[in-house]
Coordinates of C-alpha atoms in Angstrom, one line a residue:
Chain A
X19 CA -73.5 -73.2 -118.5
X20 CA -72.3 -76.4 -120.2
X21 CA -68.9 -74.8 -120.8
X22 CA -68.7 -73.8 -117.2
X23 CA -69.6 -77.3 -116.0
X24 CA -67.0 -78.8 -118.2
X25 CA -64.3 -76.4 -117.1
X26 CA -65.2 -77.0 -113.4
X27 CA -65.0 -80.7 -113.9
X28 CA -61.6 -80.4 -115.7
X29 CA -60.3 -78.3 -112.8
X30 CA -61.1 -81.1 -110.4
X31 CA -58.7 -83.5 -112.1
X32 CA -55.3 -81.8 -111.1
X33 CA -56.8 -81.4 -107.6
X34 CA -57.4 -85.2 -107.4
X35 CA -53.9 -85.9 -108.7
X36 CA -52.2 -83.7 -106.1
X37 CA -54.5 -85.2 -103.5
X38 CA -53.4 -88.7 -104.4
X39 CA -49.8 -87.6 -104.2
X40 CA -50.3 -86.3 -100.7
X41 CA -52.0 -89.4 -99.5
X42 CA -49.3 -91.5 -101.2
X43 CA -46.6 -89.4 -99.6
X44 CA -48.1 -89.8 -96.1
X45 CA -46.4 -93.1 -95.6
X46 CA -43.0 -91.7 -96.7
X47 CA -43.3 -88.9 -94.1
X48 CA -43.4 -91.3 -91.2
X49 CA -40.1 -91.3 -89.5
X50 CA -38.3 -94.6 -89.7
X51 CA -38.5 -97.5 -92.1
X52 CA -42.1 -98.1 -93.1
X53 CA -41.7 -101.8 -93.7
X54 CA -40.2 -102.2 -90.2
X55 CA -42.9 -100.1 -88.6
X56 CA -45.8 -101.8 -90.4
X57 CA -44.7 -105.4 -90.5
X58 CA -42.4 -105.4 -87.5
X59 CA -39.8 -107.1 -89.7
X60 CA -36.1 -106.5 -89.3
X61 CA -34.1 -105.2 -92.3
X62 CA -31.9 -108.3 -92.0
X63 CA -34.8 -110.7 -92.2
X64 CA -35.3 -112.8 -95.4
X65 CA -38.9 -111.9 -95.8
X66 CA -38.0 -108.2 -95.7
X67 CA -37.7 -107.8 -99.5
X68 CA -40.8 -109.8 -100.0
X69 CA -42.9 -107.7 -97.7
X70 CA -41.3 -104.5 -99.1
X71 CA -42.5 -105.6 -102.6
X72 CA -45.9 -106.6 -101.4
X73 CA -46.4 -103.1 -99.8
X74 CA -45.3 -101.6 -103.0
X75 CA -42.3 -99.9 -101.4
X76 CA -39.6 -101.2 -103.9
X77 CA -38.1 -99.2 -106.7
X78 CA -37.8 -95.4 -107.0
X79 CA -40.4 -93.1 -105.5
X80 CA -41.8 -92.3 -109.0
X81 CA -42.2 -95.9 -109.8
X82 CA -43.8 -96.6 -106.5
X83 CA -46.4 -93.8 -107.1
X84 CA -47.2 -94.9 -110.6
X85 CA -47.7 -98.5 -109.4
X86 CA -49.8 -97.3 -106.5
X87 CA -52.1 -95.3 -108.8
X88 CA -52.3 -98.2 -111.3
X89 CA -53.4 -100.4 -108.5
X90 CA -55.9 -97.8 -107.4
X91 CA -57.6 -97.9 -110.8
X92 CA -57.8 -101.7 -110.5
X93 CA -59.6 -101.2 -107.2
X94 CA -56.6 -102.4 -105.2
X95 CA -55.9 -100.3 -102.1
X96 CA -53.7 -102.9 -100.6
X97 CA -54.4 -105.2 -97.7
X98 CA -55.1 -104.3 -94.2
X99 CA -52.1 -105.3 -92.0
X100 CA -54.4 -105.9 -89.1
X101 CA -57.4 -107.8 -90.6
X102 CA -55.5 -109.2 -93.6
X103 CA -58.5 -108.3 -95.8
X104 CA -58.5 -106.0 -98.9
X105 CA -58.8 -102.4 -97.8
X106 CA -61.3 -101.5 -100.5
X107 CA -63.6 -104.3 -99.4
X108 CA -63.4 -103.2 -95.8
X109 CA -64.1 -99.6 -96.8
X110 CA -67.1 -100.8 -98.8
X111 CA -68.5 -102.5 -95.8
X112 CA -68.1 -99.4 -93.6
X113 CA -69.1 -96.7 -96.0
X114 CA -72.9 -97.1 -95.6
X115 CA -73.2 -96.2 -91.9
X116 CA -71.0 -93.1 -92.4
X117 CA -73.0 -92.1 -95.4
X118 CA -76.3 -92.5 -93.5
X119 CA -74.9 -90.3 -90.7
X120 CA -73.5 -87.6 -93.0
X121 CA -76.6 -87.4 -95.2
X122 CA -79.0 -87.6 -92.3
X123 CA -77.0 -85.0 -90.4
X124 CA -76.9 -82.7 -93.5
X125 CA -80.6 -83.0 -94.2
X126 CA -81.5 -82.4 -90.5
X127 CA -79.2 -79.5 -90.1
X128 CA -80.2 -77.9 -93.4
X129 CA -83.9 -78.0 -92.4
X130 CA -83.4 -76.6 -88.9
X131 CA -80.6 -74.2 -89.9
X132 CA -82.5 -72.7 -92.8
X133 CA -85.7 -72.4 -90.6
X134 CA -83.8 -70.8 -87.8
X135 CA -81.9 -68.5 -90.1
X136 CA -85.0 -67.3 -91.9
X137 CA -86.8 -66.7 -88.6
X138 CA -83.9 -64.8 -87.2
X139 CA -83.7 -62.6 -90.3
X140 CA -87.4 -61.9 -90.4
X141 CA -87.3 -61.0 -86.7
X142 CA -84.0 -59.1 -87.1
X143 CA -82.7 -57.5 -83.9
X144 CA -85.7 -58.7 -81.9
X145 CA -85.8 -61.3 -79.1
X146 CA -86.3 -64.3 -81.5
X147 CA -83.2 -63.2 -83.4
X148 CA -81.0 -62.9 -80.3
X149 CA -82.3 -66.1 -78.9
X150 CA -81.6 -68.1 -82.1
X151 CA -78.2 -66.5 -82.4
X152 CA -77.3 -67.6 -78.9
X153 CA -78.6 -71.0 -79.5
X154 CA -76.6 -71.4 -82.7
X155 CA -73.5 -70.2 -80.9
X156 CA -74.0 -72.9 -78.3
X157 CA -74.5 -75.5 -81.0
X158 CA -71.3 -74.5 -82.9
X159 CA -69.2 -74.5 -79.7
X160 CA -70.3 -77.7 -78.1
X161 CA -68.1 -80.6 -79.2
X162 CA -70.2 -83.3 -80.8
X163 CA -68.7 -86.0 -78.6
X164 CA -69.9 -84.0 -75.5
X165 CA -73.5 -83.4 -76.8
X166 CA -73.6 -87.1 -77.8
X167 CA -72.9 -88.1 -74.3
X168 CA -75.4 -85.7 -72.9
X169 CA -78.1 -87.0 -75.2
X170 CA -77.2 -90.6 -74.2
X171 CA -77.4 -89.6 -70.6
X172 CA -80.9 -88.1 -71.0
X173 CA -82.6 -90.3 -73.6
X174 CA -80.9 -93.7 -73.1
X175 CA -79.8 -93.9 -69.5
X176 CA -82.5 -91.7 -67.8
X177 CA -85.6 -91.9 -69.9
X178 CA -84.7 -95.2 -71.6
X179 CA -86.4 -94.1 -74.9
X180 CA -83.6 -94.7 -77.4
X181 CA -80.7 -97.1 -77.7
X182 CA -77.2 -95.7 -77.4
X183 CA -75.3 -98.3 -79.5
X184 CA -75.2 -99.0 -83.2
X185 CA -77.2 -98.0 -86.2
X186 CA -79.3 -101.1 -86.6
X187 CA -82.8 -99.7 -86.5
X188 CA -84.4 -96.3 -87.2
X189 CA -84.7 -95.8 -83.5
X190 CA -81.0 -96.3 -83.0
X191 CA -80.2 -93.9 -85.8
X192 CA -82.0 -91.0 -84.1
X193 CA -79.4 -90.0 -81.5
X194 CA -76.3 -90.2 -83.8
X195 CA -77.9 -88.3 -86.6
X196 CA -79.2 -85.6 -84.2
X197 CA -75.8 -85.3 -82.6
X198 CA -74.1 -84.9 -85.9
X199 CA -76.7 -82.6 -87.3
X200 CA -76.6 -80.2 -84.3
X201 CA -72.9 -79.4 -85.0
X202 CA -73.9 -78.0 -88.4
X203 CA -77.1 -76.2 -87.4
X204 CA -75.2 -73.2 -85.9
X205 CA -73.2 -72.3 -89.0
X206 CA -76.2 -72.8 -91.3
X207 CA -78.4 -70.6 -89.2
X208 CA -75.8 -67.8 -89.3
X209 CA -75.2 -68.2 -93.1
X210 CA -78.9 -68.2 -93.9
X211 CA -79.5 -65.2 -91.6
X212 CA -76.7 -63.0 -92.9
X213 CA -77.5 -64.0 -96.5
X214 CA -81.1 -63.1 -96.1
X215 CA -80.2 -59.7 -94.4
X216 CA -77.8 -59.0 -97.4
X217 CA -80.5 -59.7 -99.9
X218 CA -83.2 -57.7 -98.2
X219 CA -81.2 -54.5 -98.7
X220 CA -81.0 -55.1 -102.5
X221 CA -82.7 -52.7 -104.9
X222 CA -85.0 -55.3 -106.4
X223 CA -86.5 -56.0 -103.0
X224 CA -87.1 -52.3 -102.4
X225 CA -88.7 -52.2 -105.8
X226 CA -91.0 -55.1 -104.9
X227 CA -92.0 -53.3 -101.7
X228 CA -92.6 -50.1 -103.6
X229 CA -94.9 -52.0 -106.0
X230 CA -96.9 -53.2 -103.0
X231 CA -96.0 -56.9 -103.3
X232 CA -97.2 -58.6 -100.1
X233 CA -94.4 -59.1 -97.5
X234 CA -94.9 -62.9 -97.5
X235 CA -94.3 -63.1 -101.2
X236 CA -91.2 -60.8 -100.9
X237 CA -89.7 -63.0 -98.2
X238 CA -90.3 -66.4 -99.7
X239 CA -90.3 -65.7 -103.5
X240 CA -87.9 -62.8 -104.0
X241 CA -85.5 -62.8 -101.1
X242 CA -85.3 -66.4 -100.0
X243 CA -84.6 -67.9 -103.4
X244 CA -81.7 -65.5 -103.9
X245 CA -80.4 -65.9 -100.4
X246 CA -80.2 -69.6 -100.9
X247 CA -77.0 -69.6 -103.0
X248 CA -74.5 -69.0 -100.2
X249 CA -76.5 -71.4 -98.1
X250 CA -76.1 -74.1 -100.7
X251 CA -72.3 -73.6 -100.8
X252 CA -72.3 -73.8 -97.0
X253 CA -74.3 -77.0 -97.0
X254 CA -71.8 -78.5 -99.4
X255 CA -68.9 -77.6 -97.2
X256 CA -70.7 -78.8 -94.1
X257 CA -71.2 -82.2 -95.7
X258 CA -67.5 -82.7 -95.8
X259 CA -67.1 -81.8 -92.2
X260 CA -69.9 -84.1 -91.2
X261 CA -68.3 -86.9 -93.1
X262 CA -65.1 -86.4 -91.1
X263 CA -67.0 -85.4 -87.9
X264 CA -69.0 -88.7 -88.1
X265 CA -65.8 -90.2 -86.8
X266 CA -66.5 -88.8 -83.3
X267 CA -70.2 -89.8 -83.4
X268 CA -69.2 -93.3 -84.6
X269 CA -66.8 -93.6 -81.6
X270 CA -69.4 -92.6 -79.0
X271 CA -72.2 -94.8 -80.4
X272 CA -70.0 -97.7 -81.3
X273 CA -70.9 -97.6 -85.0
X274 CA -68.6 -99.5 -87.3
X275 CA -68.2 -96.8 -89.9
X276 CA -65.4 -95.3 -92.1
X277 CA -64.2 -92.9 -89.4
X278 CA -63.9 -95.5 -86.8
X279 CA -62.0 -97.6 -89.3
X280 CA -59.6 -94.8 -89.9
X281 CA -59.1 -94.2 -86.2
X282 CA -58.5 -97.9 -85.5
X283 CA -56.1 -97.9 -88.5
X284 CA -54.1 -95.0 -87.0
X285 CA -54.1 -96.7 -83.6
X286 CA -52.9 -100.0 -85.2
X287 CA -50.4 -98.3 -87.5
X288 CA -52.2 -100.0 -90.3
X289 CA -51.1 -97.6 -93.0
X290 CA -52.8 -99.1 -96.1
X291 CA -56.1 -98.6 -94.1
X292 CA -55.2 -95.0 -93.2
X293 CA -54.3 -94.2 -96.8
X294 CA -57.4 -95.8 -98.2
X295 CA -59.9 -94.2 -95.8
X296 CA -58.3 -90.7 -96.0
X297 CA -58.3 -90.9 -99.8
X298 CA -61.9 -92.0 -100.0
X299 CA -63.1 -89.3 -97.6
X300 CA -61.1 -86.5 -99.3
X301 CA -62.3 -87.6 -102.8
X302 CA -65.9 -87.7 -101.6
X303 CA -65.5 -84.2 -100.2
X304 CA -64.0 -82.8 -103.4
X305 CA -66.7 -84.5 -105.5
X306 CA -69.5 -83.1 -103.3
X307 CA -68.1 -79.6 -103.6
X308 CA -68.0 -80.1 -107.4
X309 CA -71.7 -81.2 -107.4
X310 CA -72.7 -78.2 -105.2
X311 CA -70.8 -75.8 -107.5
X312 CA -72.6 -77.2 -110.6
X313 CA -75.9 -77.2 -108.8
X314 CA -75.9 -73.6 -107.9
X315 CA -74.7 -72.5 -111.3
X316 CA -78.0 -74.1 -112.4
X317 CA -80.0 -72.4 -109.6
X318 CA -78.7 -68.9 -110.2
X319 CA -78.0 -67.8 -113.8
X320 CA -76.5 -64.5 -112.5
X321 CA -73.3 -66.2 -111.5
X322 CA -70.6 -65.4 -114.0
X323 CA -67.6 -67.5 -114.2
X324 CA -64.2 -66.4 -115.3
Chain B
X4 CA -56.0 -47.2 -84.3
X5 CA -54.8 -46.8 -80.7
X6 CA -55.4 -49.4 -78.0
X7 CA -57.6 -47.1 -76.1
X8 CA -59.9 -46.5 -79.0
X9 CA -60.2 -50.3 -79.7
X10 CA -60.8 -51.0 -76.0
X11 CA -63.5 -48.3 -75.8
X12 CA -65.4 -49.9 -78.7
X13 CA -64.8 -53.4 -77.5
X14 CA -66.3 -52.5 -74.0
X15 CA -69.6 -51.5 -75.7
X16 CA -70.5 -55.2 -76.5
X17 CA -71.3 -56.5 -73.0
X18 CA -71.3 -60.2 -74.1
X19 CA -67.8 -60.0 -75.5
X20 CA -66.6 -58.2 -72.4
X21 CA -68.0 -60.9 -70.1
X22 CA -66.5 -63.5 -72.4
X23 CA -63.1 -61.8 -72.1
X24 CA -63.3 -61.8 -68.3
X25 CA -64.3 -65.5 -68.3
X26 CA -61.2 -66.3 -70.5
X27 CA -58.9 -64.2 -68.3
X28 CA -60.2 -66.0 -65.3
X29 CA -59.5 -69.4 -66.9
X30 CA -56.0 -68.3 -68.0
X31 CA -55.4 -67.2 -64.4
X32 CA -56.6 -70.6 -63.1
X33 CA -54.4 -72.4 -65.7
X34 CA -51.3 -70.3 -64.6
X35 CA -51.6 -70.4 -60.8
X36 CA -54.3 -72.9 -60.1
X37 CA -52.0 -75.9 -59.9
X38 CA -50.2 -74.3 -56.9
X39 CA -53.4 -74.3 -54.9
X40 CA -54.7 -77.8 -55.6
X41 CA -54.7 -80.3 -52.7
X42 CA -54.0 -83.3 -54.9
X43 CA -51.9 -84.3 -57.9
X44 CA -53.8 -84.7 -61.2
X45 CA -52.8 -88.4 -61.5
X46 CA -52.9 -89.2 -57.8
X47 CA -55.2 -92.3 -57.4
X48 CA -57.1 -93.1 -54.3
X49 CA -59.0 -96.3 -55.1
X50 CA -60.7 -96.3 -51.6
X51 CA -62.2 -92.9 -52.5
X52 CA -63.5 -93.6 -56.0
X53 CA -66.8 -92.0 -57.1
X54 CA -66.6 -89.7 -54.0
X55 CA -69.7 -87.4 -54.0
X56 CA -69.4 -83.7 -54.3
X57 CA -67.9 -82.3 -51.0
X58 CA -65.6 -79.7 -49.7
X59 CA -62.6 -82.0 -50.1
X60 CA -63.6 -82.9 -53.7
X61 CA -65.7 -80.0 -55.1
X62 CA -66.5 -82.0 -58.3
X63 CA -66.2 -85.4 -56.8
X64 CA -63.7 -88.1 -57.8
X65 CA -63.5 -90.4 -60.8
X66 CA -63.3 -94.2 -61.2
X67 CA -59.7 -94.2 -59.9
X68 CA -60.4 -91.8 -57.1
X69 CA -58.7 -88.9 -58.8
X70 CA -60.0 -85.5 -57.9
X71 CA -61.9 -84.1 -60.9
X72 CA -61.4 -80.4 -60.1
X73 CA -57.6 -80.9 -59.8
X74 CA -57.6 -82.7 -63.1
X75 CA -59.8 -80.0 -64.7
X76 CA -57.3 -77.3 -63.5
X77 CA -54.2 -79.1 -64.7
X78 CA -56.1 -80.0 -67.9
X79 CA -56.7 -76.3 -68.6
X80 CA -53.0 -75.9 -68.8
X81 CA -52.6 -78.7 -71.3
X82 CA -55.6 -77.7 -73.5
X83 CA -54.8 -73.9 -73.5
X84 CA -51.1 -74.4 -74.2
X85 CA -51.8 -76.7 -77.1
X86 CA -54.3 -74.2 -78.5
X87 CA -52.0 -71.2 -78.1
X88 CA -48.7 -72.8 -79.2
X89 CA -50.5 -74.5 -82.1
X90 CA -52.5 -71.6 -83.4
X91 CA -49.7 -69.0 -83.0
X92 CA -47.2 -71.1 -84.9
X93 CA -49.7 -72.2 -87.5
X94 CA -51.0 -68.7 -88.1
X95 CA -47.4 -67.4 -88.3
X96 CA -46.8 -69.8 -91.2
X97 CA -50.2 -69.0 -92.7
X98 CA -49.5 -65.2 -92.6
X99 CA -46.1 -65.8 -94.2
X100 CA -47.5 -67.9 -97.0
X101 CA -50.4 -65.6 -97.5
X102 CA -48.1 -62.5 -97.8
X103 CA -45.7 -64.3 -100.2
X104 CA -48.5 -65.5 -102.4
X105 CA -50.4 -62.2 -102.4
X106 CA -47.5 -59.9 -102.9
X107 CA -45.3 -61.7 -105.3
X108 CA -48.1 -63.3 -107.4
X109 CA -47.1 -65.4 -110.5
X110 CA -45.6 -68.9 -109.8
X111 CA -45.1 -68.2 -106.1
X112 CA -48.9 -67.6 -105.8
X113 CA -49.8 -70.6 -107.9
X114 CA -47.6 -72.9 -105.9
X115 CA -48.9 -71.6 -102.5
X116 CA -52.5 -71.5 -103.6
X117 CA -52.3 -75.2 -104.8
X118 CA -50.9 -76.1 -101.4
X119 CA -53.7 -74.3 -99.7
X120 CA -56.3 -76.0 -101.9
X121 CA -54.9 -79.4 -101.1
X122 CA -54.9 -78.8 -97.4
X123 CA -58.5 -77.5 -97.6
X124 CA -59.5 -80.6 -99.6
X125 CA -59.3 -82.5 -96.3
X126 CA -62.6 -81.9 -94.6
X127 CA -62.3 -80.6 -91.0
X128 CA -61.0 -83.1 -88.5
X129 CA -59.7 -85.5 -91.3
X130 CA -56.6 -83.3 -91.8
X131 CA -55.8 -83.4 -88.1
X132 CA -56.2 -87.1 -87.9
X133 CA -54.0 -87.6 -91.0
X134 CA -51.3 -85.5 -89.5
X135 CA -51.4 -87.4 -86.2
X136 CA -51.4 -90.7 -88.2
X137 CA -48.0 -89.6 -89.6
X138 CA -46.5 -88.0 -86.5
X139 CA -47.9 -90.2 -83.7
X140 CA -49.7 -89.1 -80.6
X141 CA -48.6 -86.9 -77.7
X142 CA -48.8 -83.3 -76.7
X143 CA -46.2 -81.9 -79.1
X144 CA -47.7 -83.7 -82.1
X145 CA -51.2 -82.6 -81.2
X146 CA -49.8 -79.0 -81.2
X147 CA -48.3 -79.6 -84.7
X148 CA -51.6 -81.0 -86.0
X149 CA -53.4 -77.9 -84.6
X150 CA -50.8 -75.7 -86.2
X151 CA -51.1 -77.2 -89.7
X152 CA -54.9 -77.2 -89.3
X153 CA -54.7 -73.3 -89.0
X154 CA -52.3 -72.7 -91.9
X155 CA -54.6 -72.9 -95.0
X156 CA -57.5 -70.7 -93.9
X157 CA -55.1 -68.0 -92.5
X158 CA -53.0 -68.1 -95.7
X159 CA -56.1 -67.7 -97.8
X160 CA -57.4 -64.8 -95.8
X161 CA -54.1 -62.9 -95.7
X162 CA -53.5 -63.6 -99.4
X163 CA -56.8 -62.0 -100.3
X164 CA -56.1 -58.9 -98.1
X165 CA -52.6 -58.5 -99.5
X166 CA -53.8 -58.6 -103.1
X167 CA -56.4 -56.0 -102.4
X168 CA -53.8 -53.8 -100.6
X169 CA -51.1 -54.2 -103.2
X170 CA -52.8 -52.1 -105.8
X171 CA -53.8 -49.3 -103.5
X172 CA -52.2 -45.9 -103.9
X173 CA -50.3 -45.8 -100.7
X174 CA -48.5 -49.0 -101.4
X175 CA -47.7 -47.9 -105.0
X176 CA -46.5 -44.6 -103.6
X177 CA -44.0 -46.5 -101.4
X178 CA -42.8 -48.4 -104.3
X179 CA -42.3 -45.3 -106.4
X180 CA -40.4 -43.7 -103.4
X181 CA -38.0 -46.6 -103.5
X182 CA -39.0 -48.3 -100.2
X183 CA -37.6 -51.9 -99.9
X184 CA -39.9 -54.8 -100.4
X185 CA -39.4 -55.8 -96.7
X186 CA -40.4 -52.4 -95.5
X187 CA -43.5 -52.2 -97.7
X188 CA -44.6 -55.7 -96.5
X189 CA -44.0 -55.3 -92.8
X190 CA -44.6 -51.6 -92.4
X191 CA -47.5 -51.0 -94.7
X192 CA -49.2 -54.2 -95.9
X193 CA -49.0 -56.3 -92.7
X194 CA -50.1 -53.4 -90.4
X195 CA -53.2 -53.0 -92.5
X196 CA -53.9 -56.7 -92.4
X197 CA -53.4 -56.9 -88.7
X198 CA -57.0 -56.5 -87.5
X199 CA -58.1 -59.3 -89.7
X200 CA -55.2 -61.5 -88.5
X201 CA -56.0 -60.8 -84.8
X202 CA -59.6 -61.7 -85.3
X203 CA -58.8 -64.9 -87.2
X204 CA -56.3 -66.0 -84.5
X205 CA -58.9 -65.5 -81.8
X206 CA -61.5 -67.5 -83.7
X207 CA -58.9 -70.2 -84.5
X208 CA -58.1 -70.6 -80.8
X209 CA -61.7 -71.7 -80.2
X210 CA -61.8 -74.1 -83.1
X211 CA -58.4 -75.5 -82.1
X212 CA -59.6 -76.3 -78.6
X213 CA -62.4 -78.3 -80.3
X214 CA -59.9 -80.1 -82.7
X215 CA -57.3 -80.9 -80.1
X216 CA -59.9 -82.2 -77.6
X217 CA -61.5 -84.3 -80.4
X218 CA -58.2 -85.9 -81.2
X219 CA -57.6 -86.7 -77.6
X220 CA -61.2 -88.0 -77.3
X221 CA -60.4 -90.4 -80.2
X222 CA -57.3 -91.5 -78.3
X223 CA -55.0 -90.0 -81.0
X224 CA -53.9 -86.8 -79.3
X225 CA -52.9 -86.3 -75.7
X226 CA -52.8 -89.7 -74.0
X227 CA -54.1 -90.6 -70.5
X228 CA -53.4 -90.2 -67.7
X229 CA -52.5 -86.7 -68.8
X230 CA -55.6 -84.7 -67.9
X231 CA -56.3 -83.0 -71.2
X232 CA -60.1 -82.1 -71.4
X233 CA -60.9 -84.3 -74.4
X234 CA -59.0 -87.2 -72.8
X235 CA -60.9 -86.7 -69.6
X236 CA -64.2 -86.9 -71.5
X237 CA -63.0 -90.2 -73.1
X238 CA -62.1 -91.7 -69.7
X239 CA -65.4 -90.4 -68.2
X240 CA -67.7 -91.8 -70.8
X241 CA -67.1 -95.4 -69.7
X242 CA -68.5 -94.7 -66.2
X243 CA -71.0 -92.0 -67.2
X244 CA -73.9 -93.7 -65.4
X245 CA -72.2 -93.8 -62.0
X246 CA -70.3 -90.5 -62.3
X247 CA -71.9 -88.0 -64.8
X248 CA -69.8 -85.1 -63.5
X249 CA -66.7 -86.8 -65.0
X250 CA -68.2 -86.1 -68.4
X251 CA -70.1 -82.8 -67.6
X252 CA -67.1 -81.0 -66.1
X253 CA -64.6 -81.3 -68.9
X254 CA -67.4 -81.0 -71.5
X255 CA -68.7 -77.8 -70.1
X256 CA -65.2 -76.5 -69.7
X257 CA -64.5 -77.0 -73.5
X258 CA -67.8 -75.5 -74.5
X259 CA -67.4 -72.4 -72.3
X260 CA -63.9 -71.7 -73.5
X261 CA -64.9 -72.1 -77.2
X262 CA -68.0 -69.9 -76.8
X263 CA -65.8 -67.3 -75.0
X264 CA -63.2 -67.2 -77.8
X265 CA -65.9 -66.9 -80.3
X266 CA -67.6 -64.0 -78.5
X267 CA -64.3 -62.2 -77.9
X268 CA -63.4 -62.7 -81.6
X269 CA -66.8 -61.2 -82.6
X270 CA -66.2 -58.2 -80.3
X271 CA -62.6 -57.7 -81.6
X272 CA -63.9 -57.7 -85.2
X273 CA -66.4 -55.0 -84.4
X274 CA -63.9 -53.0 -82.4
X275 CA -61.0 -53.2 -84.8
X276 CA -62.8 -52.9 -88.1
X277 CA -66.6 -52.9 -88.4
X278 CA -66.4 -53.6 -92.1
X279 CA -65.2 -57.2 -91.5
X280 CA -68.5 -58.8 -91.1
X281 CA -68.6 -62.2 -92.5
X282 CA -65.8 -64.0 -90.7
X283 CA -67.0 -66.8 -88.6
X284 CA -65.6 -69.4 -86.3
X285 CA -64.2 -72.3 -88.4
X286 CA -66.0 -75.4 -87.3
X287 CA -63.6 -78.2 -86.8
X288 CA -66.0 -81.0 -86.2

């Protein structure tokens, strides 16, 4: 167990290195002279070399990368071209709303998804099952920015129950979190259902039935606990999509989060901001996956790792 | 398996059949619809803004007096061509990488697998946004973003299939009989992976519509006044209170197309190979 955990943690390191190279390389892939694009300065201008150095674009590409990583470890992600503030500080200010959305959405979708999935599996091939599968298909297929607008139309504009802007109060948080959560409910319902149906056909369940264990105990103690492993992985993966998907919800509800920061950065061609936010989001995703992997090796001792 | 046999099995699932007809109808509308519309998609008529639903404007008009049905029909062209061009080219690259990695193994596999890992380290929409950040907006760049979005999952799936096929007796027999690598790959390995590839392409089409419209909704993909469905939603949200149809029409269009692709994909999977059970639509949001 400890050996596996250590190995899994070590495996993440090359991943993070390659990831940092890709994010670093992003700016090089932009057609044209990055200094010119970002600062609007002509090559002939006197301040060209100064700006080039300030953006860390002088020297060979290897030198640039090493310097960039060194600065990262010092907590320096460069300065936003648009707001002139340090990128890391800006990200710090905007991380909380996105985290609230992603965590809230994950918790909500896990509760609903697991409940739906369990119910569908227990009532396999009956009306409840079909109904829940159709519902989850609709949830998966509706773009979050569309369901957000529908929810605003109903609960903010018509009924006037909930605000449609910001994340200031718990009341304001309801619609954004529900919107984001709904996108993940469908896939979690399906994963839970199919995982339960797989487990139910295993020998040890048949043995439990033969021994006369009550159905309720079989479903919740024997089947559900074992069916939970693929569901956990799925929740971990979903968390990443919700982190990125929060971008759309932040846009609709005018929440100043990380995703909105990224989109504005792309719009303003503010590349230090784009690099910083992409890096932070991707690293969070990799780390969450690592934690999930470690968690389920703790939950299920049967998992063998090679 | 012959086409007839697949079709016979596909027909049995009524929901998939209905979804297929819905898709065919929408394809037809996208192809010939623009010849029948009374207006131009960007034609403004400020005197006629927020026109109610009528025979002249079956879905009303938006804040600039543009006919929503016309825009929806032209938009289907934009949205569907981005999805098809993007997914087909992305999946082509994905299949190629998957076959190379799976068949040749060793350093080729390591290299390609690491590439896939890195692409998959960007959660969902983030990859698409990052690509558009590099390339800039516009129809073509949205297509490229969709294409790259499809590469890693397809490559991973094909790689897995090729590895499992490579060690089977019929492939080894071909090698012993002296068949060329190209012949083995295209004639034997790829044909056996085909059903999985077709199903993945169908499901990817659905998620690509979601991704492309999300990019346009964020103002990073197809730009207004081009009537892409996501861009229409973005324009419609500002005036949602006075003209809800401007949001409902494109939103429902996206949802219906995505659901249909998903159902057709499920039907195809059952018809082509009932053993492939656990492939699901890749959520892009």
